[in-house]
Short mmCIF file of C-alpha atoms in Angstrom, two decimals:
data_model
loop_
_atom_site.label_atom_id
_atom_site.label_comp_id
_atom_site.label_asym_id
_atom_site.label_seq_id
_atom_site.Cartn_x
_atom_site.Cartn_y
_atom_site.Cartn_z
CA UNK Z 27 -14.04 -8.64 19.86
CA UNK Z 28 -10.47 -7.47 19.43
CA UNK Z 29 -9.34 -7.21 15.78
CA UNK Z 30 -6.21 -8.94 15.10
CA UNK Z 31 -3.80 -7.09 11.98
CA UNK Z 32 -1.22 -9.59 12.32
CA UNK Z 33 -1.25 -10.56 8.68
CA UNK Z 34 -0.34 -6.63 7.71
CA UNK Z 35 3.13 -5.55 6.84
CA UNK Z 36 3.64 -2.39 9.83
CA UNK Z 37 6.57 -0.70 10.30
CA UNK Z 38 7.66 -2.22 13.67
CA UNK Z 39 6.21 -0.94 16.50
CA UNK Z 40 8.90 -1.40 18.33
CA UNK Z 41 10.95 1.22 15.51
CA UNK Z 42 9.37 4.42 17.40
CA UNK Z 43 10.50 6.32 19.70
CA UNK Z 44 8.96 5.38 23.31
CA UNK Z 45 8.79 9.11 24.24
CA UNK Z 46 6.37 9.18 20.45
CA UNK Z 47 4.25 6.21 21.76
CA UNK Z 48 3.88 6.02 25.59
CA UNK Z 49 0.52 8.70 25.71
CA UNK Z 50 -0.67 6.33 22.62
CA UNK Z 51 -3.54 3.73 22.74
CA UNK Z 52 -2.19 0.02 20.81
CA UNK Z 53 -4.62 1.61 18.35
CA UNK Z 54 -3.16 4.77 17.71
CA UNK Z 55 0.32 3.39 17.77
CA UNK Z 56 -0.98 1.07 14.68
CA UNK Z 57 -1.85 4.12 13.15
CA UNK Z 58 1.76 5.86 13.89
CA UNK Z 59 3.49 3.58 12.25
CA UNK Z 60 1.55 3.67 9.23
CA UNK Z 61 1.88 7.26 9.34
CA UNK Z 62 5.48 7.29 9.69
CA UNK Z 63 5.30 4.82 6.71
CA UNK Z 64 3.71 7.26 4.22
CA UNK Z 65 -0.25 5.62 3.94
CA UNK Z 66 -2.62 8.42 3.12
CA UNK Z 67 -6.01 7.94 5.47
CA UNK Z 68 -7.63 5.95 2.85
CA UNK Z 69 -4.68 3.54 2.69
CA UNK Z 70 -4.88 3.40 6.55
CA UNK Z 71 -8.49 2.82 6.35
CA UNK Z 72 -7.97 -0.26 4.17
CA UNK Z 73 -4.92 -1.85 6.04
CA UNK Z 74 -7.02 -1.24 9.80
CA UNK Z 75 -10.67 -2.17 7.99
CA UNK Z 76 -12.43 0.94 9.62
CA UNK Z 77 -13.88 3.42 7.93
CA UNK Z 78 -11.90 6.48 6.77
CA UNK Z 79 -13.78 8.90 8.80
CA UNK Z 80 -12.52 6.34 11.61
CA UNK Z 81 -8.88 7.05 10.77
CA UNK Z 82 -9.39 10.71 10.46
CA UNK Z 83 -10.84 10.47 14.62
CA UNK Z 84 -7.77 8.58 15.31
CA UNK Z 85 -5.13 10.52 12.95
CA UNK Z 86 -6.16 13.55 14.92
CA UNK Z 87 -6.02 12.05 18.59
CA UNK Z 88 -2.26 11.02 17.55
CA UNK Z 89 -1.78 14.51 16.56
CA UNK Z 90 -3.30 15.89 19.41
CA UNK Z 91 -1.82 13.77 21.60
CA UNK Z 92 2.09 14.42 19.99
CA UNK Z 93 1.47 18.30 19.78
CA UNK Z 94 1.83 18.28 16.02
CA UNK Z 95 -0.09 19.69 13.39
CA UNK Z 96 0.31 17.63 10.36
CA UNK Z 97 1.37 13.93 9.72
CA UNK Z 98 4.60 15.28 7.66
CA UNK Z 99 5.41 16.60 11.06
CA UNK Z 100 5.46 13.35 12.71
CA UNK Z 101 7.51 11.59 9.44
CA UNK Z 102 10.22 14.73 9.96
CA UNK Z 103 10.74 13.67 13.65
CA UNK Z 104 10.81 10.11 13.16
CA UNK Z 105 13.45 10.65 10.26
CA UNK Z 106 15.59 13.19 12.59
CA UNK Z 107 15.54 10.22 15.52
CA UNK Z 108 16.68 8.15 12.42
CA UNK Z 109 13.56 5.82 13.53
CA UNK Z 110 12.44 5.23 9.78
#
């Protein structure tokens, strides 16, 4: 059963750069945007209700995936394309 996180307040989806989210899973672009909006893993954890060591497995795919090392990384690039 698919969770539904309609009720959350993302950052649009639709705010990030295609080239940032087209090797992403829906998943992982959830977590993007709440990267680019500043939650710390915990936060993340709460707003997705998964586990924090879930976040962590899906924090590092989008990092992996991006060829970045850290989430500030990601925030610098989104505020260079003037996405957030």
């Amino acid at each position: 059963m698919e969770q539904q996180i309609f009720s959350l307040s993302l950052p649009a989806l639709t705010d990030l750069p295609s080239d940032m989210c087209s090797p992403l899973t829906r998943r992982e672009r959830e977590v993007l945007a709440l990267i680019a909006a500043g939650q710390t893993n915990r936060e993340m954890a709460e707003s997705l209700v998964v586990s924090p060591e879930t976040v962590k497995t899906h924090v590092r795919h989008v990092l992996g995936k991006l060829g970045v090392a850290r989430k500030a990384e990601i925030r610098a690039k989104l505020r260079a394309d003037r996405c957030v």
